[in-house]
Amino acid sequence: RMNITVYGRPSCSDTVRSRKFLEAHNVKYQWVNVDDSTEGQRVARDKNNGNLSTPTIVFEDGSALVEPSDEQLARKLGAMGANHR
């Protein structure tokens, strides 16, 4: 089981799309709403050279995808051995 955290905003269309993609593929993740979390903002900014870009999806190996396409997300999950279709 992978440890994935999605840092985003409920109003961000890219965040909504990425969360729906993960859920459609039965990938469990932690959700951090950066509008409500100073720590979440800090993590997202650390991964984005100071920018608060959403979604920022952080994986257990410390790598991150920022505003990924569904294809980028699928490739990353496949490389990490996620159980998705």
PDB file of N, CA, C and O in Angstrom:
ATOM      1  N   ARG A   1       0.846  -1.187   0.000  1.00  0.00           N
ATOM      2  CA  ARG A   1       0.000   0.000   0.000  1.00  0.00           C
ATOM      3  C   ARG A   1       0.885   1.242   0.000  1.00  0.00           C
ATOM      4  O   ARG A   1       1.767   1.385   0.829  1.00  0.00           O
ATOM      5  N   MET A   2       0.631   2.111  -0.950  1.00  0.00           N
ATOM      6  CA  MET A   2       1.429   3.316  -1.087  1.00  0.00           C
ATOM      7  C   MET A   2       0.933   4.424  -0.180  1.00  0.00           C
ATOM      8  O   MET A   2      -0.241   4.486   0.147  1.00  0.00           O
ATOM      9  N   ASN A   3       1.853   5.280   0.195  1.00  0.00           N
ATOM     10  CA  ASN A   3       1.522   6.453   0.980  1.00  0.00           C
ATOM     11  C   ASN A   3       1.557   7.653   0.037  1.00  0.00           C
ATOM     12  O   ASN A   3       2.623   8.082  -0.378  1.00  0.00           O
ATOM     13  N   ILE A   4       0.372   8.171  -0.314  1.00  0.00           N
ATOM     14  CA  ILE A   4       0.248   9.292  -1.239  1.00  0.00           C
ATOM     15  C   ILE A   4      -0.527  10.393  -0.528  1.00  0.00           C
ATOM     16  O   ILE A   4      -1.538  10.134   0.129  1.00  0.00           O
ATOM     17  N   THR A   5      -0.042  11.631  -0.677  1.00  0.00           N
ATOM     18  CA  THR A   5      -0.753  12.774  -0.120  1.00  0.00           C
ATOM     19  C   THR A   5      -1.029  13.759  -1.241  1.00  0.00           C
ATOM     20  O   THR A   5      -0.125  14.122  -1.995  1.00  0.00           O
ATOM     21  N   VAL A   6      -2.287  14.179  -1.336  1.00  0.00           N
ATOM     22  CA  VAL A   6      -2.693  15.179  -2.317  1.00  0.00           C
ATOM     23  C   VAL A   6      -2.900  16.498  -1.584  1.00  0.00           C
ATOM     24  O   VAL A   6      -3.739  16.596  -0.687  1.00  0.00           O
ATOM     25  N   TYR A   7      -2.108  17.495  -1.970  1.00  0.00           N
ATOM     26  CA  TYR A   7      -2.237  18.848  -1.438  1.00  0.00           C
ATOM     27  C   TYR A   7      -2.956  19.664  -2.505  1.00  0.00           C
ATOM     28  O   TYR A   7      -2.477  19.765  -3.638  1.00  0.00           O
ATOM     29  N   GLY A   8      -4.118  20.197  -2.146  1.00  0.00           N
ATOM     30  CA  GLY A   8      -4.861  20.933  -3.156  1.00  0.00           C
ATOM     31  C   GLY A   8      -5.960  21.788  -2.571  1.00  0.00           C
ATOM     32  O   GLY A   8      -6.055  21.955  -1.355  1.00  0.00           O
ATOM     33  N   ARG A   9      -6.761  22.301  -3.484  1.00  0.00           N
ATOM     34  CA  ARG A   9      -7.904  23.134  -3.117  1.00  0.00           C
ATOM     35  C   ARG A   9      -9.162  22.499  -3.690  1.00  0.00           C
ATOM     36  O   ARG A   9      -9.162  22.073  -4.848  1.00  0.00           O
ATOM     37  N   PRO A  10     -10.252  22.474  -2.911  1.00  0.00           N
ATOM     38  CA  PRO A  10     -11.507  21.906  -3.420  1.00  0.00           C
ATOM     39  C   PRO A  10     -12.020  22.639  -4.655  1.00  0.00           C
ATOM     40  O   PRO A  10     -12.717  22.059  -5.473  1.00  0.00           O
ATOM     41  N   SER A  11     -11.661  23.916  -4.807  1.00  0.00           N
ATOM     42  CA  SER A  11     -12.139  24.721  -5.932  1.00  0.00           C
ATOM     43  C   SER A  11     -11.253  24.611  -7.175  1.00  0.00           C
ATOM     44  O   SER A  11     -11.570  25.181  -8.211  1.00  0.00           O
ATOM     45  N   CYS A  12     -10.154  23.874  -7.088  1.00  0.00           N
ATOM     46  CA  CYS A  12      -9.204  23.750  -8.197  1.00  0.00           C
ATOM     47  C   CYS A  12      -9.617  22.587  -9.105  1.00  0.00           C
ATOM     48  O   CYS A  12      -9.669  21.442  -8.666  1.00  0.00           O
ATOM     49  N   SER A  13      -9.875  22.876 -10.375  1.00  0.00           N
ATOM     50  CA  SER A  13     -10.340  21.831 -11.298  1.00  0.00           C
ATOM     51  C   SER A  13      -9.303  20.730 -11.487  1.00  0.00           C
ATOM     52  O   SER A  13      -9.664  19.553 -11.611  1.00  0.00           O
ATOM     53  N   ASP A  14      -8.018  21.072 -11.504  1.00  0.00           N
ATOM     54  CA  ASP A  14      -6.976  20.046 -11.642  1.00  0.00           C
ATOM     55  C   ASP A  14      -6.937  19.145 -10.410  1.00  0.00           C
ATOM     56  O   ASP A  14      -6.723  17.934 -10.517  1.00  0.00           O
ATOM     57  N   THR A  15      -7.140  19.728  -9.235  1.00  0.00           N
ATOM     58  CA  THR A  15      -7.183  18.933  -8.010  1.00  0.00           C
ATOM     59  C   THR A  15      -8.374  17.981  -8.045  1.00  0.00           C
ATOM     60  O   THR A  15      -8.232  16.787  -7.748  1.00  0.00           O
ATOM     61  N   VAL A  16      -9.533  18.490  -8.415  1.00  0.00           N
ATOM     62  CA  VAL A  16     -10.741  17.659  -8.489  1.00  0.00           C
ATOM     63  C   VAL A  16     -10.523  16.503  -9.463  1.00  0.00           C
ATOM     64  O   VAL A  16     -10.839  15.347  -9.160  1.00  0.00           O
ATOM     65  N   ARG A  17      -9.954  16.794 -10.629  1.00  0.00           N
ATOM     66  CA  ARG A  17      -9.711  15.755 -11.638  1.00  0.00           C
ATOM     67  C   ARG A  17      -8.742  14.701 -11.121  1.00  0.00           C
ATOM     68  O   ARG A  17      -8.981  13.498 -11.270  1.00  0.00           O
ATOM     69  N   SER A  18      -7.656  15.117 -10.499  1.00  0.00           N
ATOM     70  CA  SER A  18      -6.662  14.156  -9.993  1.00  0.00           C
ATOM     71  C   SER A  18      -7.245  13.284  -8.891  1.00  0.00           C
ATOM     72  O   SER A  18      -7.008  12.073  -8.848  1.00  0.00           O
ATOM     73  N   ARG A  19      -8.029  13.878  -8.004  1.00  0.00           N
ATOM     74  CA  ARG A  19      -8.659  13.094  -6.937  1.00  0.00           C
ATOM     75  C   ARG A  19      -9.642  12.078  -7.525  1.00  0.00           C
ATOM     76  O   ARG A  19      -9.686  10.930  -7.088  1.00  0.00           O
ATOM     77  N   LYS A  20     -10.421  12.496  -8.502  1.00  0.00           N
ATOM     78  CA  LYS A  20     -11.359  11.575  -9.151  1.00  0.00           C
ATOM     79  C   LYS A  20     -10.612  10.440  -9.836  1.00  0.00           C
ATOM     80  O   LYS A  20     -11.052   9.290  -9.808  1.00  0.00           O
ATOM     81  N   PHE A  21      -9.477  10.750 -10.457  1.00  0.00           N
ATOM     82  CA  PHE A  21      -8.671   9.727 -11.114  1.00  0.00           C
ATOM     83  C   PHE A  21      -8.193   8.699 -10.088  1.00  0.00           C
ATOM     84  O   PHE A  21      -8.321   7.484 -10.299  1.00  0.00           O
ATOM     85  N   LEU A  22      -7.631   9.170  -8.977  1.00  0.00           N
ATOM     86  CA  LEU A  22      -7.148   8.261  -7.938  1.00  0.00           C
ATOM     87  C   LEU A  22      -8.288   7.401  -7.401  1.00  0.00           C
ATOM     88  O   LEU A  22      -8.138   6.181  -7.250  1.00  0.00           O
ATOM     89  N   GLU A  23      -9.411   8.026  -7.127  1.00  0.00           N
ATOM     90  CA  GLU A  23     -10.549   7.289  -6.584  1.00  0.00           C
ATOM     91  C   GLU A  23     -11.094   6.271  -7.590  1.00  0.00           C
ATOM     92  O   GLU A  23     -11.449   5.153  -7.218  1.00  0.00           O
ATOM     93  N   ALA A  24     -11.142   6.640  -8.865  1.00  0.00           N
ATOM     94  CA  ALA A  24     -11.633   5.729  -9.899  1.00  0.00           C
ATOM     95  C   ALA A  24     -10.745   4.494 -10.036  1.00  0.00           C
ATOM     96  O   ALA A  24     -11.199   3.436 -10.470  1.00  0.00           O
ATOM     97  N   HIS A  25      -9.471   4.655  -9.658  1.00  0.00           N
ATOM     98  CA  HIS A  25      -8.515   3.553  -9.749  1.00  0.00           C
ATOM     99  C   HIS A  25      -8.225   2.924  -8.391  1.00  0.00           C
ATOM    100  O   HIS A  25      -7.242   2.203  -8.223  1.00  0.00           O
ATOM    101  N   ASN A  26      -9.092   3.214  -7.431  1.00  0.00           N
ATOM    102  CA  ASN A  26      -8.992   2.627  -6.084  1.00  0.00           C
ATOM    103  C   ASN A  26      -7.645   2.851  -5.419  1.00  0.00           C
ATOM    104  O   ASN A  26      -7.116   1.967  -4.742  1.00  0.00           O
ATOM    105  N   VAL A  27      -7.075   4.030  -5.648  1.00  0.00           N
ATOM    106  CA  VAL A  27      -5.805   4.390  -5.021  1.00  0.00           C
ATOM    107  C   VAL A  27      -6.125   5.241  -3.803  1.00  0.00           C
ATOM    108  O   VAL A  27      -6.728   6.309  -3.909  1.00  0.00           O
ATOM    109  N   LYS A  28      -5.732   4.740  -2.641  1.00  0.00           N
ATOM    110  CA  LYS A  28      -5.977   5.472  -1.400  1.00  0.00           C
ATOM    111  C   LYS A  28      -4.934   6.583  -1.260  1.00  0.00           C
ATOM    112  O   LYS A  28      -3.783   6.418  -1.628  1.00  0.00           O
ATOM    113  N   TYR A  29      -5.379   7.704  -0.702  1.00  0.00           N
ATOM    114  CA  TYR A  29      -4.482   8.836  -0.516  1.00  0.00           C
ATOM    115  C   TYR A  29      -4.964   9.673   0.653  1.00  0.00           C
ATOM    116  O   TYR A  29      -6.121   9.587   1.063  1.00  0.00           O
ATOM    117  N   GLN A  30      -4.057  10.478   1.176  1.00  0.00           N
ATOM    118  CA  GLN A  30      -4.413  11.451   2.205  1.00  0.00           C
ATOM    119  C   GLN A  30      -4.725  12.754   1.495  1.00  0.00           C
ATOM    120  O   GLN A  30      -4.029  13.128   0.535  1.00  0.00           O
ATOM    121  N   TRP A  31      -5.731  13.457   1.960  1.00  0.00           N
ATOM    122  CA  TRP A  31      -6.142  14.729   1.375  1.00  0.00           C
ATOM    123  C   TRP A  31      -5.792  15.859   2.334  1.00  0.00           C
ATOM    124  O   TRP A  31      -6.107  15.791   3.522  1.00  0.00           O
ATOM    125  N   VAL A  32      -5.101  16.878   1.810  1.00  0.00           N
ATOM    126  CA  VAL A  32      -4.802  18.075   2.596  1.00  0.00           C
ATOM    127  C   VAL A  32      -5.313  19.284   1.811  1.00  0.00           C
ATOM    128  O   VAL A  32      -4.834  19.561   0.704  1.00  0.00           O
ATOM    129  N   ASN A  33      -6.296  19.967   2.394  1.00  0.00           N
ATOM    130  CA  ASN A  33      -6.827  21.183   1.793  1.00  0.00           C
ATOM    131  C   ASN A  33      -5.895  22.331   2.193  1.00  0.00           C
ATOM    132  O   ASN A  33      -5.846  22.717   3.359  1.00  0.00           O
ATOM    133  N   VAL A  34      -5.146  22.854   1.226  1.00  0.00           N
ATOM    134  CA  VAL A  34      -4.166  23.897   1.548  1.00  0.00           C
ATOM    135  C   VAL A  34      -4.822  25.202   1.990  1.00  0.00           C
ATOM    136  O   VAL A  34      -4.168  26.046   2.595  1.00  0.00           O
ATOM    137  N   ASP A  35      -6.120  25.361   1.708  1.00  0.00           N
ATOM    138  CA  ASP A  35      -6.817  26.548   2.197  1.00  0.00           C
ATOM    139  C   ASP A  35      -6.975  26.512   3.717  1.00  0.00           C
ATOM    140  O   ASP A  35      -7.116  27.556   4.350  1.00  0.00           O
ATOM    141  N   ASP A  36      -6.944  25.300   4.290  1.00  0.00           N
ATOM    142  CA  ASP A  36      -7.155  25.121   5.733  1.00  0.00           C
ATOM    143  C   ASP A  36      -5.899  24.693   6.485  1.00  0.00           C
ATOM    144  O   ASP A  36      -5.960  24.490   7.690  1.00  0.00           O
ATOM    145  N   SER A  37      -4.778  24.512   5.785  1.00  0.00           N
ATOM    146  CA  SER A  37      -3.593  23.938   6.422  1.00  0.00           C
ATOM    147  C   SER A  37      -2.333  24.731   6.087  1.00  0.00           C
ATOM    148  O   SER A  37      -1.834  24.677   4.962  1.00  0.00           O
ATOM    149  N   THR A  38      -1.814  25.428   7.089  1.00  0.00           N
ATOM    150  CA  THR A  38      -0.551  26.147   6.908  1.00  0.00           C
ATOM    151  C   THR A  38       0.569  25.167   6.596  1.00  0.00           C
ATOM    152  O   THR A  38       1.422  25.433   5.747  1.00  0.00           O
ATOM    153  N   GLU A  39       0.573  24.017   7.277  1.00  0.00           N
ATOM    154  CA  GLU A  39       1.592  22.992   7.022  1.00  0.00           C
ATOM    155  C   GLU A  39       1.456  22.460   5.597  1.00  0.00           C
ATOM    156  O   GLU A  39       2.459  22.241   4.912  1.00  0.00           O
ATOM    157  N   GLY A  40       0.244  22.255   5.136  1.00  0.00           N
ATOM    158  CA  GLY A  40       0.023  21.806   3.757  1.00  0.00           C
ATOM    159  C   GLY A  40       0.540  22.816   2.751  1.00  0.00           C
ATOM    160  O   GLY A  40       1.161  22.451   1.747  1.00  0.00           O
ATOM    161  N   GLN A  41       0.313  24.085   3.015  1.00  0.00           N
ATOM    162  CA  GLN A  41       0.847  25.141   2.143  1.00  0.00           C
ATOM    163  C   GLN A  41       2.366  25.084   2.105  1.00  0.00           C
ATOM    164  O   GLN A  41       2.980  25.219   1.045  1.00  0.00           O
ATOM    165  N   ARG A  42       2.983  24.881   3.277  1.00  0.00           N
ATOM    166  CA  ARG A  42       4.447  24.830   3.349  1.00  0.00           C
ATOM    167  C   ARG A  42       4.991  23.679   2.512  1.00  0.00           C
ATOM    168  O   ARG A  42       5.940  23.853   1.743  1.00  0.00           O
ATOM    169  N   VAL A  43       4.384  22.496   2.655  1.00  0.00           N
ATOM    170  CA  VAL A  43       4.851  21.326   1.902  1.00  0.00           C
ATOM    171  C   VAL A  43       4.702  21.573   0.404  1.00  0.00           C
ATOM    172  O   VAL A  43       5.626  21.323  -0.376  1.00  0.00           O
ATOM    173  N   ALA A  44       3.540  22.072  -0.006  1.00  0.00           N
ATOM    174  CA  ALA A  44       3.315  22.322  -1.432  1.00  0.00           C
ATOM    175  C   ALA A  44       4.308  23.351  -1.972  1.00  0.00           C
ATOM    176  O   ALA A  44       4.867  23.175  -3.053  1.00  0.00           O
ATOM    177  N   ARG A  45       4.561  24.404  -1.209  1.00  0.00           N
ATOM    178  CA  ARG A  45       5.527  25.423  -1.652  1.00  0.00           C
ATOM    179  C   ARG A  45       6.942  24.848  -1.721  1.00  0.00           C
ATOM    180  O   ARG A  45       7.701  25.163  -2.641  1.00  0.00           O
ATOM    181  N   ASP A  46       7.294  23.997  -0.755  1.00  0.00           N
ATOM    182  CA  ASP A  46       8.628  23.377  -0.760  1.00  0.00           C
ATOM    183  C   ASP A  46       8.847  22.551  -2.023  1.00  0.00           C
ATOM    184  O   ASP A  46       9.962  22.484  -2.541  1.00  0.00           O
ATOM    185  N   LYS A  47       7.787  21.908  -2.514  1.00  0.00           N
ATOM    186  CA  LYS A  47       7.902  21.058  -3.703  1.00  0.00           C
ATOM    187  C   LYS A  47       7.826  21.855  -5.002  1.00  0.00           C
ATOM    188  O   LYS A  47       8.070  21.313  -6.075  1.00  0.00           O
ATOM    189  N   ASN A  48       7.479  23.161  -4.908  1.00  0.00           N
ATOM    190  CA  ASN A  48       7.232  23.972  -6.103  1.00  0.00           C
ATOM    191  C   ASN A  48       8.005  25.279  -6.128  1.00  0.00           C
ATOM    192  O   ASN A  48       7.500  26.293  -6.607  1.00  0.00           O
ATOM    193  N   ASN A  49       9.220  25.264  -5.619  1.00  0.00           N
ATOM    194  CA  ASN A  49      10.066  26.456  -5.650  1.00  0.00           C
ATOM    195  C   ASN A  49       9.361  27.701  -5.113  1.00  0.00           C
ATOM    196  O   ASN A  49       9.487  28.787  -5.658  1.00  0.00           O
ATOM    197  N   GLY A  50       8.576  27.519  -4.050  1.00  0.00           N
ATOM    198  CA  GLY A  50       7.922  28.642  -3.412  1.00  0.00           C
ATOM    199  C   GLY A  50       6.520  28.936  -3.918  1.00  0.00           C
ATOM    200  O   GLY A  50       5.812  29.748  -3.329  1.00  0.00           O
ATOM    201  N   ASN A  51       6.121  28.304  -5.008  1.00  0.00           N
ATOM    202  CA  ASN A  51       4.780  28.522  -5.558  1.00  0.00           C
ATOM    203  C   ASN A  51       3.782  27.564  -4.916  1.00  0.00           C
ATOM    204  O   ASN A  51       4.112  26.416  -4.644  1.00  0.00           O
ATOM    205  N   LEU A  52       2.576  28.039  -4.713  1.00  0.00           N
ATOM    206  CA  LEU A  52       1.517  27.201  -4.156  1.00  0.00           C
ATOM    207  C   LEU A  52       0.691  26.656  -5.318  1.00  0.00           C
ATOM    208  O   LEU A  52      -0.392  27.146  -5.621  1.00  0.00           O
ATOM    209  N   SER A  53       1.240  25.664  -6.010  1.00  0.00           N
ATOM    210  CA  SER A  53       0.581  25.054  -7.168  1.00  0.00           C
ATOM    211  C   SER A  53      -0.203  23.840  -6.714  1.00  0.00           C
ATOM    212  O   SER A  53       0.286  23.041  -5.912  1.00  0.00           O
ATOM    213  N   THR A  54      -1.438  23.718  -7.235  1.00  0.00           N
ATOM    214  CA  THR A  54      -2.265  22.586  -6.846  1.00  0.00           C
ATOM    215  C   THR A  54      -2.862  21.916  -8.072  1.00  0.00           C
ATOM    216  O   THR A  54      -3.151  22.599  -9.057  1.00  0.00           O
ATOM    217  N   PRO A  55      -2.976  20.591  -8.015  1.00  0.00           N
ATOM    218  CA  PRO A  55      -2.567  19.779  -6.885  1.00  0.00           C
ATOM    219  C   PRO A  55      -1.066  19.510  -6.908  1.00  0.00           C
ATOM    220  O   PRO A  55      -0.444  19.464  -7.970  1.00  0.00           O
ATOM    221  N   THR A  56      -0.524  19.341  -5.733  1.00  0.00           N
ATOM    222  CA  THR A  56       0.821  18.809  -5.566  1.00  0.00           C
ATOM    223  C   THR A  56       0.619  17.441  -4.916  1.00  0.00           C
ATOM    224  O   THR A  56       0.053  17.351  -3.830  1.00  0.00           O
ATOM    225  N   ILE A  57       1.023  16.394  -5.627  1.00  0.00           N
ATOM    226  CA  ILE A  57       0.816  15.029  -5.155  1.00  0.00           C
ATOM    227  C   ILE A  57       2.174  14.466  -4.765  1.00  0.00           C
ATOM    228  O   ILE A  57       3.074  14.360  -5.597  1.00  0.00           O
ATOM    229  N   VAL A  58       2.310  14.143  -3.475  1.00  0.00           N
ATOM    230  CA  VAL A  58       3.584  13.681  -2.932  1.00  0.00           C
ATOM    231  C   VAL A  58       3.482  12.183  -2.651  1.00  0.00           C
ATOM    232  O   VAL A  58       2.524  11.718  -2.032  1.00  0.00           O
ATOM    233  N   PHE A  59       4.495  11.455  -3.115  1.00  0.00           N
ATOM    234  CA  PHE A  59       4.542  10.003  -2.976  1.00  0.00           C
ATOM    235  C   PHE A  59       5.493   9.609  -1.860  1.00  0.00           C
ATOM    236  O   PHE A  59       6.328  10.397  -1.424  1.00  0.00           O
ATOM    237  N   GLU A  60       5.385   8.346  -1.435  1.00  0.00           N
ATOM    238  CA  GLU A  60       6.154   7.883  -0.280  1.00  0.00           C
ATOM    239  C   GLU A  60       7.660   7.983  -0.473  1.00  0.00           C
ATOM    240  O   GLU A  60       8.399   8.073   0.493  1.00  0.00           O
ATOM    241  N   ASP A  61       8.118   7.991  -1.725  1.00  0.00           N
ATOM    242  CA  ASP A  61       9.563   8.114  -1.969  1.00  0.00           C
ATOM    243  C   ASP A  61      10.030   9.567  -1.948  1.00  0.00           C
ATOM    244  O   ASP A  61      11.200   9.851  -2.200  1.00  0.00           O
ATOM    245  N   GLY A  62       9.103  10.501  -1.651  1.00  0.00           N
ATOM    246  CA  GLY A  62       9.457  11.914  -1.585  1.00  0.00           C
ATOM    247  C   GLY A  62       9.289  12.647  -2.904  1.00  0.00           C
ATOM    248  O   GLY A  62       9.372  13.872  -2.949  1.00  0.00           O
ATOM    249  N   SER A  63       9.060  11.911  -3.979  1.00  0.00           N
ATOM    250  CA  SER A  63       8.859  12.549  -5.272  1.00  0.00           C
ATOM    251  C   SER A  63       7.478  13.188  -5.312  1.00  0.00           C
ATOM    252  O   SER A  63       6.598  12.853  -4.512  1.00  0.00           O
ATOM    253  N   ALA A  64       7.297  14.107  -6.244  1.00  0.00           N
ATOM    254  CA  ALA A  64       6.015  14.803  -6.344  1.00  0.00           C
ATOM    255  C   ALA A  64       5.659  15.041  -7.803  1.00  0.00           C
ATOM    256  O   ALA A  64       6.544  15.200  -8.660  1.00  0.00           O
ATOM    257  N   LEU A  65       4.364  15.066  -8.066  1.00  0.00           N
ATOM    258  CA  LEU A  65       3.835  15.505  -9.347  1.00  0.00           C
ATOM    259  C   LEU A  65       3.017  16.754  -9.076  1.00  0.00           C
ATOM    260  O   LEU A  65       2.249  16.810  -8.114  1.00  0.00           O
ATOM    261  N   VAL A  66       3.192  17.750  -9.928  1.00  0.00           N
ATOM    262  CA  VAL A  66       2.487  19.012  -9.770  1.00  0.00           C
ATOM    263  C   VAL A  66       1.584  19.220 -10.974  1.00  0.00           C
ATOM    264  O   VAL A  66       2.042  19.159 -12.120  1.00  0.00           O
ATOM    265  N   GLU A  67       0.305  19.406 -10.697  1.00  0.00           N
ATOM    266  CA  GLU A  67      -0.691  19.594 -11.749  1.00  0.00           C
ATOM    267  C   GLU A  67      -0.548  18.530 -12.837  1.00  0.00           C
ATOM    268  O   GLU A  67      -0.499  18.843 -14.024  1.00  0.00           O
ATOM    269  N   PRO A  68      -0.470  17.243 -12.446  1.00  0.00           N
ATOM    270  CA  PRO A  68      -0.230  16.213 -13.455  1.00  0.00           C
ATOM    271  C   PRO A  68      -1.461  15.941 -14.321  1.00  0.00           C
ATOM    272  O   PRO A  68      -2.601  16.099 -13.877  1.00  0.00           O
ATOM    273  N   SER A  69      -1.199  15.510 -15.544  1.00  0.00           N
ATOM    274  CA  SER A  69      -2.275  14.996 -16.390  1.00  0.00           C
ATOM    275  C   SER A  69      -2.637  13.606 -15.865  1.00  0.00           C
ATOM    276  O   SER A  69      -1.874  12.992 -15.106  1.00  0.00           O
ATOM    277  N   ASP A  70      -3.782  13.092 -16.280  1.00  0.00           N
ATOM    278  CA  ASP A  70      -4.150  11.732 -15.892  1.00  0.00           C
ATOM    279  C   ASP A  70      -3.105  10.740 -16.392  1.00  0.00           C
ATOM    280  O   ASP A  70      -2.788   9.768 -15.707  1.00  0.00           O
ATOM    281  N   GLU A  71      -2.557  10.989 -17.571  1.00  0.00           N
ATOM    282  CA  GLU A  71      -1.539  10.092 -18.139  1.00  0.00           C
ATOM    283  C   GLU A  71      -0.271  10.095 -17.287  1.00  0.00           C
ATOM    284  O   GLU A  71       0.318   9.044 -17.033  1.00  0.00           O
ATOM    285  N   GLN A  72       0.154  11.269 -16.834  1.00  0.00           N
ATOM    286  CA  GLN A  72       1.338  11.347 -15.972  1.00  0.00           C
ATOM    287  C   GLN A  72       1.093  10.614 -14.661  1.00  0.00           C
ATOM    288  O   GLN A  72       1.968   9.904 -14.167  1.00  0.00           O
ATOM    289  N   LEU A  73      -0.080  10.778 -14.119  1.00  0.00           N
ATOM    290  CA  LEU A  73      -0.425  10.122 -12.870  1.00  0.00           C
ATOM    291  C   LEU A  73      -0.458   8.611 -13.050  1.00  0.00           C
ATOM    292  O   LEU A  73       0.072   7.868 -12.222  1.00  0.00           O
ATOM    293  N   ALA A  74      -1.020   8.146 -14.137  1.00  0.00           N
ATOM    294  CA  ALA A  74      -1.072   6.707 -14.415  1.00  0.00           C
ATOM    295  C   ALA A  74       0.332   6.124 -14.558  1.00  0.00           C
ATOM    296  O   ALA A  74       0.620   5.044 -14.030  1.00  0.00           O
ATOM    297  N   ARG A  75       1.219   6.844 -15.252  1.00  0.00           N
ATOM    298  CA  ARG A  75       2.605   6.366 -15.413  1.00  0.00           C
ATOM    299  C   ARG A  75       3.304   6.267 -14.062  1.00  0.00           C
ATOM    300  O   ARG A  75       3.990   5.290 -13.774  1.00  0.00           O
ATOM    301  N   LYS A  76       3.143   7.285 -13.226  1.00  0.00           N
ATOM    302  CA  LYS A  76       3.786   7.293 -11.914  1.00  0.00           C
ATOM    303  C   LYS A  76       3.251   6.154 -11.050  1.00  0.00           C
ATOM    304  O   LYS A  76       4.029   5.432 -10.424  1.00  0.00           O
ATOM    305  N   LEU A  77       1.950   5.968 -11.033  1.00  0.00           N
ATOM    306  CA  LEU A  77       1.366   4.895 -10.238  1.00  0.00           C
ATOM    307  C   LEU A  77       1.825   3.535 -10.744  1.00  0.00           C
ATOM    308  O   LEU A  77       2.120   2.639  -9.954  1.00  0.00           O
ATOM    309  N   GLY A  78       1.905   3.375 -12.044  1.00  0.00           N
ATOM    310  CA  GLY A  78       2.387   2.116 -12.629  1.00  0.00           C
ATOM    311  C   GLY A  78       3.831   1.847 -12.244  1.00  0.00           C
ATOM    312  O   GLY A  78       4.197   0.718 -11.908  1.00  0.00           O
ATOM    313  N   ALA A  79       4.647   2.886 -12.267  1.00  0.00           N
ATOM    314  CA  ALA A  79       6.059   2.733 -11.907  1.00  0.00           C
ATOM    315  C   ALA A  79       6.224   2.374 -10.441  1.00  0.00           C
ATOM    316  O   ALA A  79       7.182   1.700 -10.059  1.00  0.00           O
ATOM    317  N   MET A  80       5.263   2.806  -9.614  1.00  0.00           N
ATOM    318  CA  MET A  80       5.343   2.525  -8.187  1.00  0.00           C
ATOM    319  C   MET A  80       4.614   1.238  -7.808  1.00  0.00           C
ATOM    320  O   MET A  80       4.560   0.877  -6.646  1.00  0.00           O
ATOM    321  N   GLY A  81       4.016   0.580  -8.792  1.00  0.00           N
ATOM    322  CA  GLY A  81       3.370  -0.699  -8.531  1.00  0.00           C
ATOM    323  C   GLY A  81       1.993  -0.588  -7.928  1.00  0.00           C
ATOM    324  O   GLY A  81       1.521  -1.489  -7.267  1.00  0.00           O
ATOM    325  N   ALA A  82       1.313   0.534  -8.187  1.00  0.00           N
ATOM    326  CA  ALA A  82      -0.054   0.699  -7.675  1.00  0.00           C
ATOM    327  C   ALA A  82      -0.983  -0.264  -8.378  1.00  0.00           C
ATOM    328  O   ALA A  82      -0.794  -0.611  -9.544  1.00  0.00           O
ATOM    329  N   ASN A  83      -1.992  -0.672  -7.663  1.00  0.00           N
ATOM    330  CA  ASN A  83      -2.998  -1.559  -8.228  1.00  0.00           C
ATOM    331  C   ASN A  83      -4.075  -0.694  -8.859  1.00  0.00           C
ATOM    332  O   ASN A  83      -5.001  -0.258  -8.205  1.00  0.00           O
ATOM    333  N   HIS A  84      -3.883  -0.387 -10.149  1.00  0.00           N
ATOM    334  CA  HIS A  84      -4.908   0.400 -10.845  1.00  0.00           C
ATOM    335  C   HIS A  84      -5.136  -0.204 -12.220  1.00  0.00           C
ATOM    336  O   HIS A  84      -4.325  -0.954 -12.726  1.00  0.00           O
ATOM    337  N   ARG A  85      -6.284   0.131 -12.796  1.00  0.00           N
ATOM    338  CA  ARG A  85      -6.644  -0.399 -14.116  1.00  0.00           C
ATOM    339  C   ARG A  85      -6.559   0.689 -15.149  1.00  0.00           C
ATOM    340  O   ARG A  85      -6.893   1.786 -14.925  1.00  0.00           O
TER     341      ARG A  85
END
